[in-house]
GROMACS .gro file of C-alpha atoms in nm:
model
  225
    1MET     CA    1   2.182   0.899  -0.808
    2ASN     CA    2   2.293   1.217  -0.980
    3LYS     CA    3   2.674   1.214  -0.980
    4GLY     CA    4   2.675   1.584  -0.906
    5TYR     CA    5   2.552   1.508  -0.554
    6LYS     CA    6   2.799   1.229  -0.485
    7TRP     CA    7   3.043   1.459  -0.306
    8THR     CA    8   2.763   1.599  -0.092
    9VAL     CA    9   2.656   1.248   0.011
   10ASN     CA   10   3.015   1.154   0.093
   11ALA     CA   11   3.052   1.475   0.295
   12CYS     CA   12   2.745   1.375   0.498
   13PHE     CA   13   2.899   1.036   0.569
   14ALA     CA   14   3.219   1.210   0.680
   15GLY     CA   15   3.016   1.442   0.901
   16TYR     CA   16   2.880   1.155   1.107
   17ILE     CA   17   3.230   1.008   1.136
   18VAL     CA   18   3.347   1.343   1.274
   19GLN     CA   19   3.061   1.341   1.522
   20ALA     CA   20   3.161   0.991   1.635
   21ILE     CA   21   3.515   1.118   1.696
   22VAL     CA   22   3.385   1.418   1.889
   23ASN     CA   23   3.170   1.204   2.121
   24ASN     CA   24   3.394   0.900   2.171
   25PHE     CA   25   3.761   1.002   2.157
   26VAL     CA   26   3.799   1.196   2.483
   27PRO     CA   27   3.649   0.922   2.708
   28LEU     CA   28   3.934   0.696   2.593
   29LEU     CA   29   4.177   0.944   2.748
   30PHE     CA   30   4.026   0.982   3.096
   31LEU     CA   31   4.308   0.803   3.277
   32THR     CA   32   4.563   0.975   3.057
   33PHE     CA   33   4.434   1.319   3.155
   34GLN     CA   34   4.425   1.214   3.519
   35SER     CA   35   4.786   1.092   3.523
   36SER     CA   36   4.931   1.356   3.289
   37TYR     CA   37   4.775   1.669   3.439
   38GLY     CA   38   4.688   1.558   3.793
   39ILE     CA   39   4.316   1.635   3.742
   40PRO     CA   40   4.065   1.443   3.959
   41LEU     CA   41   3.857   1.193   3.768
   42SER     CA   42   3.537   1.361   3.890
   43ARG     CA   43   3.632   1.680   3.705
   44ILE     CA   44   3.743   1.494   3.394
   45THR     CA   45   3.412   1.310   3.363
   46LEU     CA   46   3.239   1.648   3.382
   47LEU     CA   47   3.380   1.715   3.034
   48ILE     CA   48   3.126   1.469   2.891
   49THR     CA   49   2.840   1.659   3.056
   50VAL     CA   50   2.974   1.986   2.916
   51ASN     CA   51   3.007   1.829   2.570
   52PHE     CA   52   2.646   1.716   2.547
   53ALA     CA   53   2.511   2.028   2.721
   54VAL     CA   54   2.680   2.248   2.462
   55GLN     CA   55   2.560   2.025   2.178
   56LEU     CA   56   2.199   2.045   2.298
   57THR     CA   57   2.226   2.422   2.333
   58VAL     CA   58   2.365   2.453   1.980
   59ASP     CA   59   2.083   2.230   1.853
   60LEU     CA   60   1.829   2.475   1.994
   61VAL     CA   61   2.007   2.793   1.887
   62SER     CA   62   2.100   2.677   1.536
   63VAL     CA   63   1.741   2.712   1.409
   64THR     CA   64   1.781   3.089   1.438
   65PHE     CA   65   2.080   3.125   1.201
   66VAL     CA   66   2.127   2.816   0.982
   67ASP     CA   67   1.867   2.922   0.725
   68ARG     CA   68   2.009   3.274   0.713
   69ILE     CA   69   2.375   3.186   0.656
   70GLY     CA   70   2.308   2.870   0.455
   71TYR     CA   71   2.373   2.500   0.505
   72ARG     CA   72   2.706   2.505   0.324
   73VAL     CA   73   2.855   2.772   0.549
   74SER     CA   74   2.710   2.605   0.857
   75MET     CA   75   2.866   2.270   0.761
   76LEU     CA   76   3.204   2.436   0.711
   77ILE     CA   77   3.177   2.605   1.050
   78ALA     CA   78   3.081   2.274   1.212
   79HIS     CA   79   3.382   2.089   1.073
   80GLY     CA   80   3.612   2.380   1.149
   81MET     CA   81   3.503   2.398   1.514
   82ALA     CA   82   3.537   2.020   1.552
   83ALA     CA   83   3.889   2.025   1.408
   84LEU     CA   84   3.985   2.325   1.622
   85GLY     CA   85   3.864   2.157   1.940
   86LEU     CA   86   4.035   1.825   1.871
   87ALA     CA   87   4.360   2.001   1.787
   88GLY     CA   88   4.327   2.206   2.105
   89LEU     CA   89   4.332   1.890   2.315
   90THR     CA   90   4.700   1.844   2.229
   91VAL     CA   91   4.801   2.208   2.266
   92LEU     CA   92   4.592   2.407   2.515
   93PRO     CA   93   4.637   2.191   2.829
   94ARG     CA   94   5.016   2.226   2.800
   95MET     CA   95   5.004   2.589   2.688
   96LEU     CA   96   4.780   2.724   2.964
   97ASP     CA   97   4.870   2.735   3.333
   98ASN     CA   98   4.546   2.554   3.412
   99ALA     CA   99   4.540   2.229   3.213
  100TYR     CA  100   4.174   2.167   3.294
  101ALA     CA  101   4.080   2.504   3.146
  102GLY     CA  102   4.256   2.404   2.825
  103LEU     CA  103   4.060   2.078   2.810
  104LEU     CA  104   3.736   2.262   2.881
  105VAL     CA  105   3.790   2.517   2.604
  106SER     CA  106   3.873   2.239   2.357
  107VAL     CA  107   3.562   2.041   2.453
  108VAL     CA  108   3.339   2.345   2.408
  109CYS     CA  109   3.489   2.411   2.063
  110TYR     CA  110   3.434   2.064   1.925
  111ALA     CA  111   3.094   2.037   2.096
  112VAL     CA  112   2.977   2.337   1.894
  113GLY     CA  113   3.083   2.152   1.580
  114GLY     CA  114   2.917   1.832   1.694
  115GLY     CA  115   2.592   2.011   1.774
  116LEU     CA  116   2.580   2.172   1.431
  117LEU     CA  117   2.651   1.841   1.258
  118GLU     CA  118   2.365   1.683   1.452
  119VAL     CA  119   2.109   1.920   1.300
  120LEU     CA  120   2.267   1.967   0.955
  121VAL     CA  121   2.377   1.628   0.823
  122SER     CA  122   2.043   1.447   0.810
  123PRO     CA  123   1.848   1.726   0.632
  124VAL     CA  124   2.126   1.772   0.378
  125MET     CA  125   2.136   1.399   0.310
  126GLU     CA  126   1.761   1.378   0.279
  127SER     CA  127   1.753   1.662   0.028
  128CYS     CA  128   1.995   1.485  -0.208
  129PRO     CA  129   1.826   1.312  -0.505
  130THR     CA  130   1.933   0.959  -0.415
  131ASP     CA  131   1.781   0.651  -0.576
  132ASN     CA  132   1.664   0.511  -0.242
  133LYS     CA  133   1.629   0.763   0.040
  134GLU     CA  134   1.553   0.502   0.308
  135LYS     CA  135   1.867   0.310   0.218
  136ALA     CA  136   2.076   0.627   0.205
  137MET     CA  137   1.954   0.744   0.548
  138SER     CA  138   2.018   0.403   0.702
  139MET     CA  139   2.367   0.403   0.552
  140LEU     CA  140   2.424   0.754   0.686
  141HIS     CA  141   2.344   0.661   1.045
  142SER     CA  142   2.558   0.347   1.020
  143PHE     CA  143   2.860   0.568   0.955
  144TYR     CA  144   2.838   0.695   1.313
  145CYS     CA  145   2.891   0.337   1.431
  146TRP     CA  146   3.177   0.283   1.187
  147GLY     CA  147   3.327   0.609   1.308
  148GLN     CA  148   3.316   0.490   1.667
  149VAL     CA  149   3.483   0.161   1.571
  150GLY     CA  150   3.747   0.354   1.379
  151VAL     CA  151   3.818   0.582   1.676
  152VAL     CA  152   3.885   0.286   1.904
  153LEU     CA  153   4.094   0.089   1.655
  154ILE     CA  154   4.304   0.376   1.519
  155SER     CA  155   4.367   0.534   1.860
  156THR     CA  156   4.463   0.196   2.005
  157LEU     CA  157   4.709   0.138   1.720
  158PHE     CA  158   4.851   0.488   1.761
  159PHE     CA  159   4.899   0.442   2.135
  160LEU     CA  160   5.067   0.105   2.081
  161VAL     CA  161   5.314   0.263   1.839
  162ILE     CA  162   5.390   0.545   2.083
  163ARG     CA  163   5.428   0.292   2.365
  164HIS     CA  164   5.678   0.096   2.154
  165ARG     CA  165   5.874   0.415   2.088
  166LYS     CA  166   5.868   0.492   2.459
  167LEU     CA  167   6.009   0.149   2.542
  168VAL     CA  168   6.286   0.200   2.287
  169ASP     CA  169   6.357   0.558   2.403
  170PRO     CA  170   6.254   0.604   2.770
  171GLY     CA  171   6.305   0.980   2.738
  172ILE     CA  172   5.988   1.024   2.535
  173GLY     CA  173   5.663   1.109   2.707
  174VAL     CA  174   5.781   1.296   3.016
  175GLY     CA  175   5.452   1.457   3.111
  176ARG     CA  176   5.355   1.758   3.318
  177GLY     CA  177   5.144   1.610   3.590
  178ALA     CA  178   5.102   1.370   3.875
  179HIS     CA  179   5.280   1.075   3.716
  180SER     CA  180   5.595   1.278   3.645
  181GLN     CA  181   5.645   1.308   4.021
  182ARG     CA  182   5.607   0.939   4.104
  183PRO     CA  183   5.896   0.762   4.271
  184SER     CA  184   6.112   0.564   4.032
  185VAL     CA  185   6.068   0.186   4.035
  186CYS     CA  186   6.443   0.147   3.998
  187GLN     CA  187   6.613   0.143   4.336
  188SER     CA  188   6.955   0.033   4.219
  189SER     CA  189   7.257   0.261   4.203
  190HIS     CA  190   7.319   0.130   3.851
  191CYS     CA  191   7.003   0.286   3.710
  192PRO     CA  192   7.071   0.495   3.397
  193ALA     CA  193   7.033   0.870   3.420
  194ASP     CA  194   6.724   1.038   3.284
  195PRO     CA  195   6.809   1.104   2.917
  196GLY     CA  196   6.571   1.393   2.915
  197GLY     CA  197   6.740   1.567   3.204
  198GLY     CA  198   6.401   1.603   3.376
  199LYS     CA  199   6.307   1.895   3.155
  200ARG     CA  200   6.113   1.917   2.834
  201ALA     CA  201   6.239   2.138   2.556
  202GLU     CA  202   6.062   2.466   2.499
  203GLY     CA  203   5.869   2.536   2.182
  204GLN     CA  204   5.747   2.186   2.107
  205GLY     CA  205   5.524   2.160   1.801
  206THR     CA  206   5.170   2.032   1.783
  207PHE     CA  207   5.277   1.686   1.663
  208GLN     CA  208   5.528   1.648   1.944
  209ASN     CA  209   5.266   1.754   2.200
  210ALA     CA  210   5.033   1.489   2.056
  211ALA     CA  211   5.307   1.228   2.082
  212VAL     CA  212   5.381   1.325   2.442
  213LEU     CA  213   5.012   1.307   2.533
  214ALA     CA  214   4.971   0.969   2.365
  215ALA     CA  215   5.287   0.835   2.531
  216ASP     CA  216   5.128   0.903   2.869
  217VAL     CA  217   4.852   0.651   2.799
  218ASP     CA  218   5.058   0.354   2.912
  219ASP     CA  219   5.146   0.528   3.240
  220GLY     CA  220   4.786   0.638   3.284
  221LEU     CA  221   4.647   0.289   3.241
  222ARG     CA  222   4.893   0.134   3.486
  223TRP     CA  223   4.872   0.419   3.737
  224GLY     CA  224   4.490   0.423   3.728
  225GLN     CA  225   4.452   0.054   3.807
   0.00000   0.00000   0.00000
């Protein structure tokens, strides 16, 4: 294979990994969203329908502008929208008064990116002068599977780390939702006071919002059982 196209091939592999993240990350957080924001599970599962509906719409509409603006620009837009939507999951639900609206906006953003990747990655890969196109295309589609495996493994590891931090410091992960209003399991008069004072500091950064959201996973799993 021409070494000049190696970066393009690697970018195609990365594109399918991004699409795997877009389609498989949010379903892992269903119970977290339910417990953190008090949103009914029926509305949360609707996010998946919205995701694929937007992707299919983008698939149909993309034929009208991809050739005009170019594949390079379209790929950049796709990755940018995917990154914007995934980042919005940690920020918008806590920034907006309606947490569900924040989730919905984030899903629409990354669904646009996912829809573009669906129609762009395969043609770009096929146009590269690889030594064995059949092998390259098979490898390309396998990266979606590896991306899905990576999403599950990395997110599980991340949540375990946050859970460990929460056990060490109980003040972390005080969410804004149904679970924050649950009765305490400690009924003794010797229970320690809430180190967080029941209030979260204003102006938390994106990373801290992500940590708070991830710390709710343990509560969500136990509360949803």
